[in-house]
PDB file of C-alpha atoms in Angstrom:
ATOM      1  CA  MET L   1     149.170 -22.065 -11.336  1.00 40.00           C
ATOM      2  CA  PRO L   2     146.752 -21.374 -14.184  1.00 48.00           C
ATOM      3  CA  ARG L   3     145.111 -24.158 -16.097  1.00 58.00           C
ATOM      4  CA  ALA L   4     145.434 -24.307 -19.868  1.00 56.00           C
ATOM      5  CA  CYS L   5     142.120 -23.949 -21.673  1.00 48.00           C
ATOM      6  CA  GLY L   6     140.903 -25.030 -25.068  1.00 43.00           C
ATOM      7  CA  PRO L   7     142.105 -22.075 -27.143  1.00 41.00           C
ATOM      8  CA  ALA L   8     145.583 -22.413 -25.662  1.00 39.00           C
ATOM      9  CA  LEU L   9     146.052 -25.894 -26.995  1.00 44.00           C
ATOM     10  CA  GLY L  10     146.952 -25.127 -30.560  1.00 41.00           C
ATOM     11  CA  SER L  11     143.579 -24.596 -32.181  1.00 43.00           C
ATOM     12  CA  GLY L  12     143.676 -26.126 -35.618  1.00 46.00           C
ATOM     13  CA  GLN L  13     146.681 -28.343 -34.904  1.00 48.00           C
ATOM     14  CA  SER L  14     146.463 -32.110 -35.152  1.00 46.00           C
ATOM     15  CA  TYR L  15     148.511 -35.247 -35.484  1.00 44.00           C
ATOM     16  CA  VAL L  16     149.127 -35.992 -39.156  1.00 41.00           C
ATOM     17  CA  GLN L  17     149.515 -39.719 -39.878  1.00 42.00           C
ATOM     18  CA  GLY L  18     150.836 -40.224 -36.344  1.00 46.00           C
ATOM     19  CA  ARG L  19     153.340 -37.387 -36.711  1.00 50.00           C
ATOM     20  CA  LYS L  20     153.498 -34.550 -34.175  1.00 49.00           C
ATOM     21  CA  VAL L  21     152.733 -31.090 -35.583  1.00 54.00           C
ATOM     22  CA  GLY L  22     153.507 -28.457 -32.938  1.00 61.00           C
ATOM     23  CA  PRO L  23     154.493 -28.344 -29.234  1.00 79.00           C
ATOM     24  CA  MET L  24     153.250 -31.169 -27.039  1.00 82.00           C
ATOM     25  CA  LEU L  25     152.259 -31.916 -23.452  1.00 88.00           C
ATOM     26  CA  ARG L  26     152.836 -35.562 -22.545  1.00 90.00           C
ATOM     27  CA  PHE L  27     151.378 -37.419 -19.571  1.00 91.00           C
ATOM     28  CA  GLU L  28     153.567 -40.394 -18.647  1.00 88.00           C
ATOM     29  CA  VAL L  29     151.209 -43.255 -17.780  1.00 87.00           C
ATOM     30  CA  GLY L  30     152.363 -46.172 -15.628  1.00 85.00           C
ATOM     31  CA  GLY L  31     150.561 -49.305 -14.505  1.00 85.00           C
ATOM     32  CA  GLU L  32     149.179 -47.660 -11.355  1.00 89.00           C
ATOM     33  CA  ASP L  33     147.986 -44.719 -13.418  1.00 87.00           C
ATOM     34  CA  LEU L  34     145.942 -47.005 -15.650  1.00 85.00           C
ATOM     35  CA  LEU L  35     144.265 -48.475 -12.577  1.00 84.00           C
ATOM     36  CA  ARG L  36     143.514 -45.056 -11.100  1.00 88.00           C
ATOM     37  CA  SER L  37     142.522 -43.156 -14.258  1.00 88.00           C
ATOM     38  CA  ARG L  38     138.790 -42.567 -14.504  1.00 89.00           C
ATOM     39  CA  PHE L  39     136.074 -40.484 -16.084  1.00 91.00           C
ATOM     40  CA  ALA L  40     134.611 -37.495 -14.261  1.00 93.00           C
ATOM     41  CA  LEU L  41     132.117 -34.667 -14.774  1.00 94.00           C
ATOM     42  CA  SER L  42     132.669 -31.027 -13.834  1.00 91.00           C
ATOM     43  CA  PRO L  43     129.691 -28.664 -13.529  1.00 95.00           C
ATOM     44  CA  LEU L  44     131.931 -25.726 -12.623  1.00 94.00           C
ATOM     45  CA  PHE L  45     134.192 -26.265 -15.616  1.00 92.00           C
ATOM     46  CA  GLU L  46     131.099 -26.061 -17.836  1.00 94.00           C
ATOM     47  CA  LEU L  47     130.198 -22.757 -16.205  1.00 96.00           C
ATOM     48  CA  ASP L  48     133.760 -21.597 -16.803  1.00 93.00           C
ATOM     49  CA  GLY L  49     133.416 -22.415 -20.500  1.00 91.00           C
ATOM     50  CA  LEU L  50     130.070 -20.649 -20.766  1.00 94.00           C
ATOM     51  CA  LEU L  51     131.500 -17.519 -19.132  1.00 95.00           C
ATOM     52  CA  ARG L  52     134.354 -17.522 -21.627  1.00 92.00           C
ATOM     53  CA  ARG L  53     131.901 -17.448 -24.499  1.00 91.00           C
ATOM     54  CA  LEU L  54     129.758 -14.740 -22.950  1.00 94.00           C
ATOM     55  CA  ALA L  55     132.828 -12.621 -22.140  1.00 92.00           C
ATOM     56  CA  GLY L  56     134.157 -12.874 -25.689  1.00 89.00           C
ATOM     57  CA  LEU L  57     137.234 -14.905 -24.724  1.00 85.00           C
ATOM     58  CA  SER L  58     136.337 -17.721 -27.103  1.00 79.00           C
ATOM     59  CA  GLN L  59     136.245 -17.635 -30.881  1.00 77.00           C
ATOM     60  CA  HIS L  60     133.028 -19.641 -30.680  1.00 77.00           C
ATOM     61  CA  ARG L  61     129.783 -18.015 -29.614  1.00 79.00           C
ATOM     62  CA  LEU L  62     126.544 -19.407 -28.296  1.00 83.00           C
ATOM     63  CA  PRO L  63     123.705 -20.124 -30.730  1.00 80.00           C
ATOM     64  CA  GLY L  64     121.543 -17.041 -31.233  1.00 84.00           C
ATOM     65  CA  PRO L  65     118.432 -18.167 -29.290  1.00 87.00           C
ATOM     66  CA  TRP L  66     120.551 -19.400 -26.387  1.00 87.00           C
ATOM     67  CA  LEU L  67     122.566 -16.162 -26.309  1.00 90.00           C
ATOM     68  CA  THR L  68     119.369 -14.120 -26.355  1.00 93.00           C
ATOM     69  CA  ARG L  69     117.993 -16.097 -23.428  1.00 93.00           C
ATOM     70  CA  VAL L  70     121.005 -15.780 -21.099  1.00 95.00           C
ATOM     71  CA  THR L  71     122.254 -12.282 -21.999  1.00 95.00           C
ATOM     72  CA  PRO L  72     119.879 -10.397 -19.641  1.00 97.00           C
ATOM     73  CA  SER L  73     121.027 -12.525 -16.688  1.00 97.00           C
ATOM     74  CA  TYR L  74     124.660 -12.088 -17.697  1.00 97.00           C
ATOM     75  CA  ARG L  75     124.263  -8.312 -17.792  1.00 97.00           C
ATOM     76  CA  ARG L  76     122.658  -8.311 -14.342  1.00 98.00           C
ATOM     77  CA  LEU L  77     125.487 -10.429 -12.983  1.00 98.00           C
ATOM     78  CA  ARG L  78     128.062  -7.983 -14.325  1.00 98.00           C
ATOM     79  CA  GLN L  79     126.726  -5.382 -11.906  1.00 98.00           C
ATOM     80  CA  ASP L  80     128.146  -7.493  -9.053  1.00 98.00           C
ATOM     81  CA  PRO L  81     131.843  -6.772  -8.312  1.00 98.00           C
ATOM     82  CA  ALA L  82     132.364 -10.376  -7.153  1.00 98.00           C
ATOM     83  CA  PHE L  83     131.204 -11.678 -10.525  1.00 98.00           C
ATOM     84  CA  ARG L  84     133.423  -9.196 -12.351  1.00 98.00           C
ATOM     85  CA  ALA L  85     136.302 -10.415 -10.188  1.00 97.00           C
ATOM     86  CA  VAL L  86     135.566 -13.955 -11.389  1.00 97.00           C
ATOM     87  CA  LEU L  87     135.745 -12.757 -15.003  1.00 96.00           C
ATOM     88  CA  ALA L  88     139.020 -10.950 -14.290  1.00 96.00           C
ATOM     89  CA  LEU L  89     140.655 -14.314 -13.538  1.00 95.00           C
ATOM     90  CA  HIS L  90     140.177 -15.442 -17.138  1.00 90.00           C
ATOM     91  CA  ALA L  91     142.515 -14.886 -20.050  1.00 83.00           C
ATOM     92  CA  PRO L  92     142.072 -16.092 -23.640  1.00 77.00           C
ATOM     93  CA  LYS L  93     144.480 -18.991 -23.184  1.00 74.00           C
ATOM     94  CA  GLU L  94     144.153 -19.867 -19.497  1.00 81.00           C
ATOM     95  CA  GLY L  95     142.325 -19.294 -16.254  1.00 86.00           C
ATOM     96  CA  ALA L  96     142.859 -19.485 -12.500  1.00 91.00           C
ATOM     97  CA  ALA L  97     142.802 -23.172 -11.584  1.00 90.00           C
ATOM     98  CA  PHE L  98     141.139 -22.773  -8.190  1.00 93.00           C
ATOM     99  CA  THR L  99     137.977 -21.242  -9.708  1.00 94.00           C
ATOM    100  CA  ALA L 100     137.365 -24.401 -11.787  1.00 91.00           C
ATOM    101  CA  PRO L 101     139.196 -27.231  -9.991  1.00 88.00           C
ATOM    102  CA  PRO L 102     139.249 -30.750 -11.450  1.00 85.00           C
ATOM    103  CA  SER L 103     136.302 -32.965 -10.618  1.00 86.00           C
ATOM    104  CA  GLN L 104     136.670 -36.090  -8.500  1.00 83.00           C
ATOM    105  CA  GLY L 105     134.244 -38.382 -10.300  1.00 88.00           C
ATOM    106  CA  LEU L 106     131.016 -38.882 -12.211  1.00 92.00           C
ATOM    107  CA  ALA L 107     128.788 -38.025  -9.254  1.00 91.00           C
ATOM    108  CA  GLN L 108     130.256 -34.531  -8.891  1.00 91.00           C
ATOM    109  CA  THR L 109     127.676 -31.812  -8.206  1.00 95.00           C
ATOM    110  CA  ILE L 110     127.917 -28.035  -8.313  1.00 97.00           C
ATOM    111  CA  ASP L 111     127.869 -28.063  -4.502  1.00 97.00           C
ATOM    112  CA  ASP L 112     130.923 -30.338  -4.530  1.00 95.00           C
ATOM    113  CA  ASP L 113     132.683 -28.001  -6.952  1.00 96.00           C
ATOM    114  CA  LEU L 114     131.892 -24.890  -4.934  1.00 97.00           C
ATOM    115  CA  ALA L 115     133.041 -26.588  -1.726  1.00 97.00           C
ATOM    116  CA  ALA L 116     136.359 -27.324  -3.449  1.00 95.00           C
ATOM    117  CA  VAL L 117     136.685 -23.654  -4.410  1.00 97.00           C
ATOM    118  CA  ARG L 118     135.912 -22.515  -0.863  1.00 98.00           C
ATOM    119  CA  SER L 119     138.542 -24.885   0.539  1.00 96.00           C
ATOM    120  CA  THR L 120     141.334 -23.198  -1.454  1.00 96.00           C
ATOM    121  CA  PRO L 121     144.046 -21.945   0.922  1.00 96.00           C
ATOM    122  CA  LEU L 122     144.314 -18.160   0.778  1.00 97.00           C
ATOM    123  CA  PRO L 123     148.055 -18.162  -0.122  1.00 96.00           C
ATOM    124  CA  GLN L 124     147.353 -20.429  -3.082  1.00 94.00           C
ATOM    125  CA  ALA L 125     144.480 -18.231  -4.255  1.00 96.00           C
ATOM    126  CA  ARG L 126     146.634 -15.117  -3.913  1.00 96.00           C
ATOM    127  CA  ALA L 127     149.429 -16.725  -5.949  1.00 94.00           C
ATOM    128  CA  GLU L 128     147.041 -17.535  -8.793  1.00 93.00           C
ATOM    129  CA  ILE L 129     145.310 -14.153  -8.657  1.00 95.00           C
ATOM    130  CA  ALA L 130     148.701 -12.477  -9.050  1.00 93.00           C
ATOM    131  CA  ASN L 131     148.898 -13.913 -12.569  1.00 89.00           C
ATOM    132  CA  TYR L 132     145.952 -11.761 -13.670  1.00 86.00           C
ATOM    133  CA  GLY L 133     146.618  -8.310 -12.255  1.00 72.00           C
ATOM    134  CA  PRO L 134     146.367  -5.464 -12.099  1.00 76.00           C
ATOM    135  CA  VAL L 135     142.641  -5.236 -12.827  1.00 85.00           C
ATOM    136  CA  THR L 136     141.402  -1.893 -14.153  1.00 89.00           C
ATOM    137  CA  ASP L 137     137.998  -2.377 -12.488  1.00 94.00           C
ATOM    138  CA  ASP L 138     138.542  -0.912  -8.999  1.00 95.00           C
ATOM    139  CA  GLU L 139     135.554  -2.690  -7.449  1.00 97.00           C
ATOM    140  CA  ALA L 140     136.633  -6.053  -8.842  1.00 97.00           C
ATOM    141  CA  GLN L 141     140.191  -5.422  -7.679  1.00 96.00           C
ATOM    142  CA  ALA L 142     138.881  -4.666  -4.189  1.00 96.00           C
ATOM    143  CA  VAL L 143     137.252  -8.102  -4.161  1.00 97.00           C
ATOM    144  CA  LEU L 144     140.498  -9.736  -5.285  1.00 97.00           C
ATOM    145  CA  ASP L 145     142.420  -7.880  -2.555  1.00 96.00           C
ATOM    146  CA  SER L 146     139.943  -8.705   0.216  1.00 97.00           C
ATOM    147  CA  PRO L 147     140.772 -11.190   3.006  1.00 97.00           C
ATOM    148  CA  ASP L 148     137.640 -13.193   2.154  1.00 98.00           C
ATOM    149  CA  VAL L 149     138.357 -13.249  -1.578  1.00 98.00           C
ATOM    150  CA  VAL L 150     137.948 -17.029  -1.871  1.00 98.00           C
ATOM    151  CA  ASP L 151     134.440 -17.000  -0.415  1.00 98.00           C
ATOM    152  CA  ARG L 152     133.426 -13.942  -2.431  1.00 98.00           C
ATOM    153  CA  LEU L 153     134.579 -15.537  -5.668  1.00 98.00           C
ATOM    154  CA  ALA L 154     132.734 -18.730  -4.746  1.00 98.00           C
ATOM    155  CA  ASP L 155     129.602 -16.668  -4.082  1.00 98.00           C
ATOM    156  CA  GLY L 156     129.955 -15.053  -7.505  1.00 98.00           C
ATOM    157  CA  LEU L 157     130.341 -18.445  -9.160  1.00 98.00           C
ATOM    158  CA  GLU L 158     127.349 -19.847  -7.288  1.00 98.00           C
ATOM    159  CA  GLN L 159     125.100 -16.993  -8.391  1.00 98.00           C
ATOM    160  CA  ALA L 160     126.323 -17.319 -11.982  1.00 98.00           C
ATOM    161  CA  TRP L 161     125.570 -21.031 -11.922  1.00 98.00           C
ATOM    162  CA  HIS L 162     121.983 -20.517 -10.801  1.00 98.00           C
ATOM    163  CA  ASP L 163     121.340 -17.629 -13.189  1.00 98.00           C
ATOM    164  CA  LEU L 164     123.084 -18.923 -16.322  1.00 97.00           C
ATOM    165  CA  LEU L 165     123.526 -22.681 -16.405  1.00 97.00           C
ATOM    166  CA  ALA L 166     121.479 -24.544 -13.788  1.00 97.00           C
ATOM    167  CA  PRO L 167     118.320 -24.797 -15.969  1.00 94.00           C
ATOM    168  CA  ASP L 168     120.295 -26.393 -18.821  1.00 93.00           C
ATOM    169  CA  TRP L 169     122.574 -28.621 -16.763  1.00 96.00           C
ATOM    170  CA  PRO L 170     120.385 -31.785 -16.815  1.00 95.00           C
ATOM    171  CA  GLN L 171     120.500 -31.872 -20.631  1.00 92.00           C
ATOM    172  CA  LEU L 172     124.188 -31.000 -20.832  1.00 94.00           C
ATOM    173  CA  ARG L 173     125.036 -33.565 -18.169  1.00 94.00           C
ATOM    174  CA  ALA L 174     123.129 -36.207 -20.139  1.00 93.00           C
ATOM    175  CA  ILE L 175     125.295 -35.495 -23.186  1.00 93.00           C
ATOM    176  CA  CYS L 176     128.475 -35.900 -21.132  1.00 94.00           C
ATOM    177  CA  GLU L 177     127.200 -39.073 -19.457  1.00 94.00           C
ATOM    178  CA  ARG L 178     126.379 -40.578 -22.837  1.00 93.00           C
ATOM    179  CA  ASP L 179     129.977 -39.986 -23.903  1.00 91.00           C
ATOM    180  CA  VAL L 180     131.239 -41.729 -20.763  1.00 92.00           C
ATOM    181  CA  VAL L 181     128.990 -44.745 -21.369  1.00 91.00           C
ATOM    182  CA  HIS L 182     130.351 -45.047 -24.902  1.00 88.00           C
ATOM    183  CA  ARG L 183     133.998 -44.771 -23.879  1.00 85.00           C
ATOM    184  CA  ALA L 184     133.630 -46.958 -20.801  1.00 85.00           C
ATOM    185  CA  GLY L 185     132.178 -49.665 -23.030  1.00 85.00           C
ATOM    186  CA  ARG L 186     135.155 -49.451 -25.365  1.00 81.00           C
ATOM    187  CA  LEU L 187     137.507 -49.477 -22.378  1.00 80.00           C
ATOM    188  CA  ALA L 188     135.934 -52.652 -21.005  1.00 80.00           C
ATOM    189  CA  GLN L 189     136.029 -54.413 -24.361  1.00 81.00           C
ATOM    190  CA  GLN L 190     139.285 -53.212 -25.900  1.00 76.00           C
ATOM    191  CA  GLY L 191     141.334 -51.249 -23.335  1.00 76.00           C
ATOM    192  CA  TRP L 192     142.535 -47.675 -22.981  1.00 77.00           C
ATOM    193  CA  LEU L 193     143.786 -47.289 -26.547  1.00 77.00           C
ATOM    194  CA  ALA L 194     140.265 -47.871 -27.870  1.00 77.00           C
ATOM    195  CA  ALA L 195     138.684 -45.676 -25.191  1.00 77.00           C
ATOM    196  CA  LEU L 196     140.944 -42.771 -26.150  1.00 77.00           C
ATOM    197  CA  ASP L 197     140.468 -43.245 -29.877  1.00 77.00           C
ATOM    198  CA  GLY L 198     138.645 -40.274 -31.354  1.00 77.00           C
ATOM    199  CA  LEU L 199     138.903 -38.253 -28.131  1.00 80.00           C
ATOM    200  CA  HIS L 200     140.303 -35.301 -30.084  1.00 85.00           C
ATOM    201  CA  THR L 201     142.536 -34.738 -33.099  1.00 83.00           C
ATOM    202  CA  ARG L 202     145.153 -33.237 -30.768  1.00 84.00           C
ATOM    203  CA  VAL L 203     145.185 -36.191 -28.349  1.00 85.00           C
ATOM    204  CA  ARG L 204     146.797 -39.590 -28.857  1.00 82.00           C
ATOM    205  CA  TRP L 205     148.167 -42.575 -26.940  1.00 83.00           C
ATOM    206  CA  ARG L 206     151.807 -43.370 -27.735  1.00 80.00           C
ATOM    207  CA  ASP L 207     154.558 -45.328 -25.943  1.00 83.00           C
ATOM    208  CA  ASN L 208     152.803 -45.562 -22.562  1.00 81.00           C
ATOM    209  CA  GLY L 209     151.761 -41.947 -22.556  1.00 83.00           C
ATOM    210  CA  ILE L 210     148.951 -39.576 -23.503  1.00 87.00           C
ATOM    211  CA  GLU L 211     150.134 -36.739 -25.725  1.00 87.00           C
ATOM    212  CA  VAL L 212     148.284 -33.453 -26.227  1.00 88.00           C
ATOM    213  CA  LEU L 213     149.288 -30.911 -28.842  1.00 81.00           C
ATOM    214  CA  ARG L 214     149.333 -27.373 -27.487  1.00 73.00           C
ATOM    215  CA  SER L 215     150.342 -23.868 -28.510  1.00 63.00           C
ATOM    216  CA  SER L 216     153.676 -23.452 -26.724  1.00 68.00           C
ATOM    217  CA  GLY L 217     156.515 -25.564 -25.387  1.00 71.00           C
ATOM    218  CA  ASP L 218     157.030 -29.303 -24.986  1.00 81.00           C
ATOM    219  CA  ARG L 219     156.462 -30.605 -21.465  1.00 84.00           C
ATOM    220  CA  THR L 220     156.279 -34.019 -19.801  1.00 89.00           C
ATOM    221  CA  VAL L 221     154.131 -34.640 -16.716  1.00 86.00           C
ATOM    222  CA  ASP L 222     154.578 -37.769 -14.590  1.00 87.00           C
ATOM    223  CA  LEU L 223     151.231 -38.895 -13.172  1.00 90.00           C
ATOM    224  CA  LYS L 224     153.092 -40.537 -10.255  1.00 89.00           C
ATOM    225  CA  GLY L 225     150.627 -43.391  -9.917  1.00 88.00           C
ATOM    226  CA  GLU L 226     147.703 -41.030  -9.287  1.00 89.00           C
ATOM    227  CA  GLY L 227     146.065 -41.526 -12.677  1.00 89.00           C
ATOM    228  CA  LEU L 228     144.414 -39.049 -15.027  1.00 90.00           C
ATOM    229  CA  LEU L 229     140.893 -37.657 -14.906  1.00 90.00           C
ATOM    230  CA  LEU L 230     139.137 -37.734 -18.285  1.00 91.00           C
ATOM    231  CA  VAL L 231     136.380 -35.125 -18.310  1.00 93.00           C
ATOM    232  CA  PRO L 232     133.887 -34.826 -21.199  1.00 93.00           C
ATOM    233  CA  SER L 233     132.679 -31.278 -21.692  1.00 93.00           C
ATOM    234  CA  VAL L 234     130.220 -29.280 -23.739  1.00 92.00           C
ATOM    235  CA  PHE L 235     131.842 -25.848 -23.744  1.00 91.00           C
ATOM    236  CA  VAL L 236     135.450 -26.921 -24.253  1.00 89.00           C
ATOM    237  CA  TRP L 237     134.487 -27.748 -27.869  1.00 86.00           C
ATOM    238  CA  PRO L 238     136.215 -27.533 -30.314  1.00 84.00           C
ATOM    239  CA  GLY L 239     139.411 -27.530 -28.230  1.00 84.00           C
ATOM    240  CA  VAL L 240     140.755 -29.444 -25.261  1.00 88.00           C
ATOM    241  CA  ALA L 241     141.940 -28.298 -21.841  1.00 87.00           C
ATOM    242  CA  VAL L 242     144.269 -29.707 -19.206  1.00 88.00           C
ATOM    243  CA  HIS L 243     145.020 -29.403 -15.510  1.00 83.00           C
ATOM    244  CA  HIS L 244     148.674 -30.340 -15.162  1.00 84.00           C
ATOM    245  CA  GLU L 245     150.017 -28.202 -12.290  1.00 78.00           C
ATOM    246  CA  ASP L 246     150.296 -29.205  -8.644  1.00 75.00           C
ATOM    247  CA  PRO L 247     148.500 -29.397  -6.266  1.00 76.00           C
ATOM    248  CA  TRP L 248     145.567 -30.283  -8.504  1.00 79.00           C
ATOM    249  CA  PRO L 249     144.703 -33.755  -9.775  1.00 86.00           C
ATOM    250  CA  LYS L 250     145.811 -34.057 -13.387  1.00 90.00           C
ATOM    251  CA  ALA L 251     142.920 -33.864 -15.836  1.00 90.00           C
ATOM    252  CA  LEU L 252     142.216 -33.839 -19.556  1.00 90.00           C
ATOM    253  CA  VAL L 253     138.991 -32.108 -20.585  1.00 91.00           C
ATOM    254  CA  TYR L 254     137.727 -33.022 -24.047  1.00 92.00           C
ATOM    255  CA  PRO L 255     134.574 -32.386 -26.138  1.00 92.00           C
ATOM    256  CA  ALA L 256     131.767 -34.851 -25.482  1.00 92.00           C
ATOM    257  CA  ARG L 257     130.568 -36.821 -28.493  1.00 88.00           C
ATOM    258  CA  GLY L 258     127.827 -35.053 -30.433  1.00 78.00           C
ATOM    259  CA  VAL L 259     128.407 -31.707 -28.770  1.00 78.00           C
ATOM    260  CA  ALA L 260     128.983 -29.909 -32.086  1.00 67.00           C
ATOM    261  CA  ALA L 261     125.204 -30.025 -32.553  1.00 65.00           C
ATOM    262  CA  LEU L 262     124.897 -27.447 -29.772  1.00 64.00           C
ATOM    263  CA  GLY L 263     126.454 -24.931 -32.126  1.00 55.00           C
ATOM    264  CA  ARG L 264     123.304 -25.130 -34.192  1.00 52.00           C
ATOM    265  CA  GLN L 265     120.530 -24.999 -31.590  1.00 50.00           C
ATOM    266  CA  PRO L 266     119.753 -23.957 -27.986  1.00 47.00           C
ATOM    267  CA  PRO L 267     119.671 -26.598 -25.230  1.00 47.00           C
ATOM    268  CA  VAL L 268     115.965 -27.214 -24.979  1.00 41.00           C
ATOM    269  CA  ASP L 269     115.909 -30.931 -25.639  1.00 40.00           C
ATOM    270  CA  PHE L 270     118.372 -33.335 -27.249  1.00 34.00           C
ATOM    271  CA  PRO L 271     116.728 -36.761 -27.582  1.00 35.00           C
ATOM    272  CA  HIS L 272     118.957 -37.575 -30.571  1.00 34.00           C
ATOM    273  CA  LEU L 273     122.051 -36.887 -28.450  1.00 32.00           C
ATOM    274  CA  ARG L 274     120.877 -38.493 -25.226  1.00 33.00           C
ATOM    275  CA  GLY L 275     119.795 -41.708 -26.925  1.00 32.00           C
TER     276      GLY L 275
END
């Protein structure tokens, strides 16, 4: 099933004085879930967010110098049918879950992410791909129809990572890690309510649950004692995103603290953000 991305989650909506304004996704959180919930980082989800901006699927664009720097590589990548097949699995409000699966922890690397993509069972990949067809690009469609589609998509993602994001990842990762340090400190001192405070205007803790405003339909998801992954992100800003469909671990992706500054400058160095 597709994951819901930032723009899908009711851009511009918020809780007003604790009152819900708009449809809501609610994660029911039990005692076991609190013990198992944790922070995680996701290199591949950051790539996913960058591709959305470059493909024009986000209202928010890259800063001019950054866009100028990566555009030649992006144009070269678009000559590869496997990369175009990756782009075909994105829509403005969602994307194929198996091409950006939830992370497992803070030590997650791009190799871990790509291994998770490659391990996707073919029937599951086919079911998700079916949500995004037919594709008008015949070469990209041929990739999506191929028996080795999972590996070819993973190859396209791997090349995109190295060409577009790998040079900037150390700085972006540092921003996300700084957010985790801040929230983990609040968690240790004051508990989950404090750790979640200020996560996003569309996220709140209420009555043993985490509620996320979104663009369509109320829904409740039971975490079943497996906990929730909390994933700080650069490119999800200014929205939030969720993984809430089986068989994936449930995850909430939110903007890392200080990330709005990236809208004003390219990622060359951020000493004021990294502390």
